[in-house]
Every structure is written in C-alpha cells, then in structure tokens.
mmCIF file of C-alpha atoms in Angstrom:
data_model
loop_
_atom_site.group_PDB
_atom_site.id
_atom_site.type_symbol
_atom_site.label_atom_id
_atom_site.label_comp_id
_atom_site.label_asym_id
_atom_site.label_seq_id
_atom_site.Cartn_x
_atom_site.Cartn_y
_atom_site.Cartn_z
ATOM 1 C CA MET A 21 227.675 -38.593 29.310
ATOM 2 C CA GLY A 22 229.658 -41.656 26.408
ATOM 3 C CA ALA A 23 233.032 -40.835 24.550
ATOM 4 C CA ASP A 24 230.144 -40.950 21.176
ATOM 5 C CA SER A 25 228.785 -37.704 22.828
ATOM 6 C CA VAL A 26 231.566 -35.643 22.626
ATOM 7 C CA SER A 27 231.664 -34.073 19.498
ATOM 8 C CA GLY A 28 234.389 -32.113 17.966
ATOM 9 C CA GLY A 29 236.069 -32.541 21.394
ATOM 10 C CA SER A 30 240.268 -33.067 21.938
ATOM 11 C CA SER A 31 241.017 -36.902 22.535
ATOM 12 C CA ALA A 32 242.315 -35.731 26.138
ATOM 13 C CA ASP A 33 238.224 -34.554 26.948
ATOM 14 C CA VAL A 34 236.958 -38.273 25.155
ATOM 15 C CA HIS A 35 239.154 -40.007 27.511
ATOM 16 C CA TYR A 36 238.192 -38.070 30.724
ATOM 17 C CA LEU A 37 234.904 -37.732 30.133
ATOM 18 C CA ARG A 38 234.957 -41.982 29.055
ATOM 19 C CA VAL A 39 236.380 -42.801 32.662
ATOM 20 C CA LYS A 40 234.410 -40.022 34.072
ATOM 21 C CA SER A 41 231.006 -41.688 32.712
ATOM 22 C CA ASP A 42 231.794 -45.467 34.087
ATOM 23 C CA LEU A 43 232.570 -43.631 37.364
ATOM 24 C CA LEU A 44 229.138 -42.297 37.681
ATOM 25 C CA SER A 45 227.149 -45.102 36.069
ATOM 26 C CA GLY A 46 228.660 -47.645 38.771
ATOM 27 C CA ARG A 47 231.393 -49.949 37.409
ATOM 28 C CA PHE A 48 234.146 -48.301 39.405
ATOM 29 C CA PRO A 49 232.765 -48.921 43.454
ATOM 30 C CA PRO A 50 234.216 -46.170 46.045
ATOM 31 C CA GLY A 51 237.459 -48.066 47.514
ATOM 32 C CA THR A 52 238.423 -48.961 43.360
ATOM 33 C CA VAL A 53 241.921 -48.947 42.622
ATOM 34 C CA LEU A 54 242.327 -47.123 39.251
ATOM 35 C CA LEU A 55 246.241 -47.144 37.483
ATOM 36 C CA GLU A 56 247.063 -45.899 34.535
ATOM 37 C CA THR A 57 248.653 -49.198 32.296
ATOM 38 C CA ALA A 58 244.560 -51.262 33.453
ATOM 39 C CA LEU A 59 242.831 -48.533 32.618
ATOM 40 C CA GLY A 60 245.103 -48.077 29.266
ATOM 41 C CA LYS A 61 244.484 -51.405 28.622
ATOM 42 C CA MET A 62 240.647 -51.937 29.027
ATOM 43 C CA TYR A 63 240.168 -48.211 27.223
ATOM 44 C CA GLY A 64 242.461 -49.330 24.324
ATOM 45 C CA VAL A 65 244.721 -46.416 24.944
ATOM 46 C CA SER A 66 248.339 -45.708 25.846
ATOM 47 C CA ARG A 67 248.791 -44.650 29.868
ATOM 48 C CA THR A 68 248.849 -41.012 28.775
ATOM 49 C CA PRO A 69 245.217 -40.253 27.830
ATOM 50 C CA MET A 70 244.750 -42.139 31.383
ATOM 51 C CA ARG A 71 247.111 -40.019 33.459
ATOM 52 C CA GLU A 72 245.315 -36.706 32.525
ATOM 53 C CA ALA A 73 241.942 -38.729 33.043
ATOM 54 C CA LEU A 74 242.872 -39.720 35.943
ATOM 55 C CA ALA A 75 244.386 -36.058 37.014
ATOM 56 C CA ARG A 76 241.092 -34.180 36.019
ATOM 57 C CA LEU A 77 238.891 -36.720 37.952
ATOM 58 C CA ALA A 78 241.264 -36.331 41.228
ATOM 59 C CA GLN A 79 240.654 -31.844 40.459
ATOM 60 C CA ASP A 80 236.872 -32.818 40.059
ATOM 61 C CA ARG A 81 237.005 -34.865 43.274
ATOM 62 C CA LEU A 82 235.774 -37.629 42.389
ATOM 63 C CA ILE A 83 238.892 -40.017 42.711
ATOM 64 C CA GLU A 84 241.971 -38.954 44.766
ATOM 65 C CA ARG A 85 245.781 -40.408 45.190
ATOM 66 C CA SER A 86 246.595 -43.597 47.294
ATOM 67 C CA ALA A 87 250.145 -44.979 47.024
ATOM 68 C CA ARG A 88 249.367 -47.711 44.791
ATOM 69 C CA GLY A 89 247.995 -44.927 42.707
ATOM 70 C CA PHE A 90 244.149 -43.402 42.483
ATOM 71 C CA VAL A 91 241.481 -44.887 44.009
ATOM 72 C CA VAL A 92 237.920 -44.257 43.732
ATOM 73 C CA ARG A 93 236.715 -42.026 47.092
ATOM 74 C CA GLU A 94 234.726 -43.200 49.624
ATOM 75 C CA ARG A 95 232.258 -41.136 50.874
ATOM 76 C CA SER A 96 232.009 -40.406 54.613
ATOM 77 C CA ALA A 97 229.034 -38.952 56.016
ATOM 78 C CA GLU A 98 230.584 -34.993 56.817
ATOM 79 C CA GLU A 99 230.785 -35.499 52.997
ATOM 80 C CA ILE A 100 227.817 -35.700 52.575
ATOM 81 C CA LEU A 101 226.402 -33.494 54.744
ATOM 82 C CA ALA A 102 229.129 -31.311 53.499
ATOM 83 C CA ILE A 103 227.961 -31.870 50.090
ATOM 84 C CA TYR A 104 223.728 -31.157 51.342
ATOM 85 C CA GLU A 105 224.810 -27.683 53.321
ATOM 86 C CA ALA A 106 225.967 -26.621 49.296
ATOM 87 C CA ARG A 107 223.224 -28.394 47.366
ATOM 88 C CA ILE A 108 220.347 -27.019 49.913
ATOM 89 C CA PRO A 109 220.158 -23.491 49.395
ATOM 90 C CA LEU A 110 221.083 -24.036 45.988
ATOM 91 C CA GLU A 111 218.369 -25.960 45.346
ATOM 92 C CA THR A 112 215.771 -24.698 46.890
ATOM 93 C CA THR A 113 216.921 -21.550 45.439
ATOM 94 C CA ALA A 114 216.352 -23.398 42.167
ATOM 95 C CA ALA A 115 212.571 -24.423 43.126
ATOM 96 C CA ALA A 116 211.812 -21.129 43.740
ATOM 97 C CA LEU A 117 213.349 -19.021 40.722
ATOM 98 C CA ALA A 118 211.341 -21.785 38.519
ATOM 99 C CA ALA A 119 208.082 -20.190 40.408
ATOM 100 C CA GLU A 120 208.583 -17.379 39.123
ATOM 101 C CA ARG A 121 209.985 -17.895 35.572
ATOM 102 C CA ARG A 122 208.908 -21.356 33.851
ATOM 103 C CA GLY A 123 206.826 -21.369 31.194
ATOM 104 C CA SER A 124 203.894 -23.687 29.749
ATOM 105 C CA LEU A 125 206.424 -25.931 27.994
ATOM 106 C CA ASP A 126 208.464 -26.399 31.069
ATOM 107 C CA LEU A 127 205.741 -27.690 33.173
ATOM 108 C CA GLU A 128 204.751 -29.907 30.415
ATOM 109 C CA ARG A 129 208.192 -31.770 30.647
ATOM 110 C CA LEU A 130 207.727 -31.626 34.309
ATOM 111 C CA ASP A 131 204.544 -33.148 34.069
ATOM 112 C CA HIS A 132 206.007 -35.617 31.187
ATOM 113 C CA LEU A 133 208.656 -37.033 33.885
ATOM 114 C CA LEU A 134 206.770 -36.939 36.876
ATOM 115 C CA ASP A 135 203.907 -39.168 35.416
ATOM 116 C CA ALA A 136 207.221 -41.503 33.828
ATOM 117 C CA ARG A 137 208.317 -41.553 37.459
ATOM 118 C CA ARG A 138 204.590 -42.972 38.801
ATOM 119 C CA ALA A 139 204.570 -45.383 35.856
ATOM 120 C CA ALA A 140 207.803 -46.843 36.075
ATOM 121 C CA THR A 141 208.321 -50.210 37.627
ATOM 122 C CA ASP A 142 212.212 -50.358 37.780
ATOM 123 C CA PRO A 143 215.105 -48.967 40.785
ATOM 124 C CA ALA A 144 217.651 -48.470 37.406
ATOM 125 C CA THR A 145 215.067 -45.641 35.996
ATOM 126 C CA HIS A 146 213.645 -44.400 39.190
ATOM 127 C CA VAL A 147 217.165 -43.212 39.446
ATOM 128 C CA GLY A 148 216.932 -41.709 36.132
ATOM 129 C CA LEU A 149 213.685 -40.387 36.085
ATOM 130 C CA ASN A 150 214.483 -38.588 38.767
ATOM 131 C CA GLU A 151 217.190 -36.823 38.020
ATOM 132 C CA GLN A 152 215.747 -35.846 34.658
ATOM 133 C CA PHE A 153 212.627 -34.521 37.082
ATOM 134 C CA HIS A 154 215.745 -32.256 38.789
ATOM 135 C CA ARG A 155 217.385 -31.216 36.053
ATOM 136 C CA ALA A 156 214.140 -30.258 34.422
ATOM 137 C CA LEU A 157 213.312 -27.562 37.683
ATOM 138 C CA ARG A 158 216.837 -26.333 37.005
ATOM 139 C CA ALA A 159 215.921 -25.456 33.728
ATOM 140 C CA ALA A 160 212.973 -23.499 34.810
ATOM 141 C CA ALA A 161 214.134 -21.165 36.928
ATOM 142 C CA ARG A 162 216.642 -20.060 33.797
ATOM 143 C CA SER A 163 220.077 -20.116 35.777
ATOM 144 C CA GLU A 164 223.312 -21.304 34.746
ATOM 145 C CA VAL A 165 225.529 -21.377 37.476
ATOM 146 C CA ILE A 166 223.046 -22.199 39.856
ATOM 147 C CA ALA A 167 222.530 -25.371 37.529
ATOM 148 C CA SER A 168 226.562 -25.837 36.389
ATOM 149 C CA THR A 169 227.036 -26.246 40.492
ATOM 150 C CA LEU A 170 224.994 -28.150 40.930
ATOM 151 C CA GLU A 171 225.774 -30.084 38.175
ATOM 152 C CA GLN A 172 229.132 -30.618 40.298
ATOM 153 C CA LEU A 173 227.753 -31.573 43.129
ATOM 154 C CA ASP A 174 225.052 -34.253 42.278
ATOM 155 C CA ASP A 175 228.688 -36.010 40.261
ATOM 156 C CA LEU A 176 230.268 -35.667 44.096
ATOM 157 C CA LEU A 177 226.748 -37.716 45.205
ATOM 158 C CA THR A 178 226.599 -40.112 42.741
ATOM 159 C CA VAL A 179 229.494 -41.602 43.545
ATOM 160 C CA TYR A 180 227.845 -42.752 46.566
ATOM 161 C CA ARG A 181 224.125 -43.795 45.835
ATOM 162 C CA PRO A 182 221.920 -45.331 48.933
ATOM 163 C CA ASP A 183 220.653 -49.365 47.956
ATOM 164 C CA ARG A 184 216.955 -48.208 48.882
ATOM 165 C CA SER A 185 216.362 -52.372 48.382
ATOM 166 C CA ALA A 186 218.788 -53.035 50.921
ATOM 167 C CA ALA A 187 217.179 -50.887 53.426
ATOM 168 C CA LYS A 188 213.761 -51.737 53.019
ATOM 169 C CA VAL A 189 213.749 -48.410 52.387
ATOM 170 C CA VAL A 190 209.752 -45.712 51.639
ATOM 171 C CA ASP A 191 209.682 -44.062 48.109
ATOM 172 C CA ARG A 192 208.422 -41.409 48.941
ATOM 173 C CA THR A 193 210.317 -39.160 46.500
ATOM 174 C CA VAL A 194 206.857 -39.098 43.875
ATOM 175 C CA GLU A 195 204.730 -37.427 46.071
ATOM 176 C CA GLU A 196 207.481 -34.764 47.431
ATOM 177 C CA HIS A 197 208.241 -34.290 43.969
ATOM 178 C CA GLU A 198 204.562 -33.639 42.834
ATOM 179 C CA ALA A 199 204.430 -31.185 45.971
ATOM 180 C CA VAL A 200 207.290 -29.186 44.897
ATOM 181 C CA LEU A 201 205.575 -29.189 40.679
ATOM 182 C CA ASP A 202 202.545 -28.059 42.484
ATOM 183 C CA ALA A 203 204.254 -25.229 44.030
ATOM 184 C CA VAL A 204 206.168 -24.287 40.593
ATOM 185 C CA ARG A 205 202.952 -24.057 39.261
ATOM 186 C CA GLU A 206 200.759 -22.367 40.829
ATOM 187 C CA THR A 207 203.602 -19.915 41.002
ATOM 188 C CA ASP A 208 204.700 -20.033 44.785
ATOM 189 C CA GLY A 209 208.377 -19.775 45.132
ATOM 190 C CA GLU A 210 208.284 -19.987 49.144
ATOM 191 C CA ARG A 211 206.535 -22.804 48.851
ATOM 192 C CA ALA A 212 208.337 -24.841 46.286
ATOM 193 C CA ARG A 213 211.300 -23.399 48.236
ATOM 194 C CA ALA A 214 210.019 -25.605 51.036
ATOM 195 C CA ALA A 215 208.840 -28.280 49.790
ATOM 196 C CA MET A 216 212.519 -29.058 47.953
ATOM 197 C CA SER A 217 213.590 -28.324 51.020
ATOM 198 C CA GLU A 218 211.444 -31.346 52.408
ATOM 199 C CA HIS A 219 212.469 -33.680 50.019
ATOM 200 C CA LEU A 220 216.244 -32.938 50.320
ATOM 201 C CA VAL A 221 217.007 -32.936 53.756
ATOM 202 C CA ARG A 222 215.566 -36.705 53.671
ATOM 203 C CA MET A 223 218.381 -37.776 50.756
ATOM 204 C CA ARG A 224 220.397 -36.028 52.774
ATOM 205 C CA ASP A 225 219.476 -38.186 55.786
ATOM 206 C CA LEU A 226 218.356 -41.121 54.011
ATOM 207 C CA ARG A 227 222.340 -40.856 52.439
ATOM 208 C CA VAL A 228 224.143 -40.714 55.652
ATOM 209 C CA ALA A 229 222.044 -43.471 58.048
ATOM 210 C CA THR A 230 222.861 -46.456 54.731
ATOM 211 C CA LEU A 231 226.229 -44.471 54.571
ATOM 212 C CA VAL A 232 226.345 -45.641 58.051
ATOM 213 C CA ARG A 233 224.528 -49.012 58.987
ATOM 214 C CA LEU A 234 226.757 -50.202 55.468
ATOM 215 C CA SER A 235 229.936 -48.808 57.362
ATOM 216 C CA THR A 236 228.589 -50.615 60.649
ATOM 217 C CA GLY A 237 227.397 -53.612 58.711
#
C-alpha cells in the first residue's frame, strides 16, 4: 500500500505506509540498516516523519533497533515456527468458517483467483494471486478479528519469503488451494480445515528449510 492509497490519513501515517510498503515489497532486504537521514533524503522529507515511521515499524516487529539505528529483521527458523504456531490455527479456522458462511459471490471470486493462478507463469504473479486467494477465503469466513490478525502475521512472514526458484521446489499450491476450495464449495468445514492445515504445514516447512539452507550455504 503506497502513500497515494492513503486517503485522509495524517502525514505520519502516509510516510509510515510508504516505508512499510517498500519494506514488504523487498526493497529493503533482511539485514538492511535503515537510517533516518538517508530515508528522509530518499523520500524527500525531514528526519522527524522518518523517525516516527521507523518507531512504528519496530512496534510491528518488522525492524529492530541496532547500534546504527534500525535494521530490517532477519528471521530465524524458530521465529518462522512461532509465527506459524499462531497462523495455522487461525487460518484453518477461517477455512472452516468459510465453508459454513460463504456465499455464491465468494465462490465465484475464489474460482476466478484459482483459474488466474493456474494460467499465470510469472513467479511474482503467483505470489500475488496466492495472497489474494487467502484474503478472499478469509473474507468468506466473515470474521474481521481473524482476518485482521492474519494480516499482521502475513506482514511478519513477508519480510522473509523463500526463493523457490533457487530451491527448485515443486509448486503444489494450486492443487492444495483446489482441495480447500472443493471443501468450502461442499460446505465441509472439517475437510476445509484439514486441507488448509496440510497446505500451511508444507509452506512452513519450506520456509524453514530454505532459511536453513541459505544460512548454512
């Protein structure tokens, strides 16, 4: 979400969202040192709004204080596991609720996203469509508390996204999303929960394995 997408927000909110958007897009990889002065020059603003933005990003646990200022957090395998300990129960519950509460428009949206994912060939497009599928499923669950909490966990995971091309990983996401959607379509909440759990456990293990490979390579 860039600054232009913030309507009616304060100046501090705008600058916070600008830096956060660039951080989550990969502009500042893990380990990058973020300095108020340098960022101020980059974004064409004074140090004060940058200081406020960095403080808020530290509260979000996306960056952390260092001797030189702030640094983009480098995820550990233990932290990835901890995030998934929170994510899996919430996301599987969302899938089960979606099976109970989804409407015809929800199914059409999920079908459309899955079709687009099948047709896409660009890895960056894959990532975006995968994220949209999960958000659409959460919307079908009709639980703002679950959806908003999962959005926060998404941000924590986005700072570290595995390089699948380097790892030569077989992508089973489409098939796993199909299994979730089939269960949601048939209003089978427990099957939707189980299918989502299988998907997330594989993604958790992929992230951890890739992190370990990169740290020992």
